[in-house]
Short mmCIF file of C-alpha atoms in Angstrom, two decimals:
data_model
loop_
_atom_site.label_atom_id
_atom_site.label_comp_id
_atom_site.label_asym_id
_atom_site.label_seq_id
_atom_site.Cartn_x
_atom_site.Cartn_y
_atom_site.Cartn_z
CA UNK A 17 -19.01 -62.81 33.65
CA UNK A 18 -22.63 -62.39 34.76
CA UNK A 19 -21.85 -59.07 36.45
CA UNK A 20 -20.16 -57.83 33.27
CA UNK A 21 -23.20 -58.87 31.21
CA UNK A 22 -25.52 -57.07 33.63
CA UNK A 23 -23.39 -53.92 33.36
CA UNK A 24 -23.47 -54.13 29.56
CA UNK A 25 -27.26 -54.62 29.59
CA UNK A 26 -27.63 -51.59 31.86
CA UNK A 27 -25.41 -49.57 29.51
CA UNK A 28 -27.54 -50.72 26.56
CA UNK A 29 -30.76 -49.55 28.21
CA UNK A 30 -29.16 -46.27 29.26
CA UNK A 31 -27.78 -45.69 25.77
CA UNK A 32 -31.18 -46.36 24.21
CA UNK A 33 -32.75 -43.68 26.40
CA UNK A 34 -29.95 -41.21 25.70
CA UNK A 35 -30.17 -41.86 21.96
CA UNK A 36 -33.90 -41.11 21.98
CA UNK A 37 -33.37 -37.89 23.96
CA UNK A 38 -30.53 -36.79 21.69
CA UNK A 39 -32.53 -37.62 18.57
CA UNK A 40 -35.44 -35.51 19.84
CA UNK A 41 -33.08 -32.63 20.63
CA UNK A 42 -31.50 -32.86 17.17
CA UNK A 43 -34.91 -32.91 15.48
CA UNK A 44 -35.91 -29.75 17.38
CA UNK A 45 -32.69 -28.01 16.37
CA UNK A 46 -33.14 -28.95 12.71
CA UNK A 47 -36.75 -27.74 12.76
CA UNK A 48 -35.72 -24.34 14.13
CA UNK A 49 -32.36 -23.71 12.45
CA UNK A 50 -32.37 -22.66 8.80
CA UNK A 51 -28.74 -23.68 8.29
CA UNK A 52 -28.57 -27.45 8.74
CA UNK A 53 -24.78 -27.23 8.48
CA UNK A 54 -24.68 -25.27 11.72
CA UNK A 55 -21.75 -26.51 13.84
CA UNK A 56 -24.02 -27.30 16.81
CA UNK A 57 -26.24 -29.48 14.64
CA UNK A 58 -23.27 -31.24 13.05
CA UNK A 59 -21.66 -31.82 16.43
CA UNK A 60 -24.84 -33.26 17.93
CA UNK A 61 -25.31 -35.43 14.84
CA UNK A 62 -21.78 -36.83 15.23
CA UNK A 63 -22.43 -37.50 18.91
CA UNK A 64 -25.63 -39.33 18.01
CA UNK A 65 -23.76 -41.39 15.40
CA UNK A 66 -21.19 -42.46 18.00
CA UNK A 67 -23.89 -43.41 20.50
CA UNK A 68 -25.75 -45.47 17.88
CA UNK A 69 -22.51 -47.22 16.90
CA UNK A 70 -21.78 -48.04 20.56
CA UNK A 71 -25.35 -49.30 21.02
CA UNK A 72 -25.10 -51.57 17.97
CA UNK A 73 -21.72 -52.93 19.08
CA UNK A 74 -23.08 -53.72 22.56
CA UNK A 75 -26.20 -55.30 21.12
CA UNK A 76 -24.13 -57.59 18.88
CA UNK A 77 -21.80 -58.52 21.75
CA UNK A 78 -24.73 -59.36 24.04
CA UNK A 79 -26.67 -61.31 21.43
CA UNK A 80 -26.84 -64.98 22.47
CA UNK A 81 -24.57 -67.21 20.43
CA UNK A 82 -26.54 -69.79 18.47
#
């Protein structure tokens, strides 16, 4: 149980870093690209959405029960 929690905490930290990097990359792409419906932008945005969803799910699961 403790090992599983440690793995989930590590995944949470790793996801947080990846989300920040992806968000920065997406912001750069949006600043440069005139067409915000560009498939690369939409794809990266969907990827970011999935990472944020996973992060939130992990955070809720790891939150101490009161």
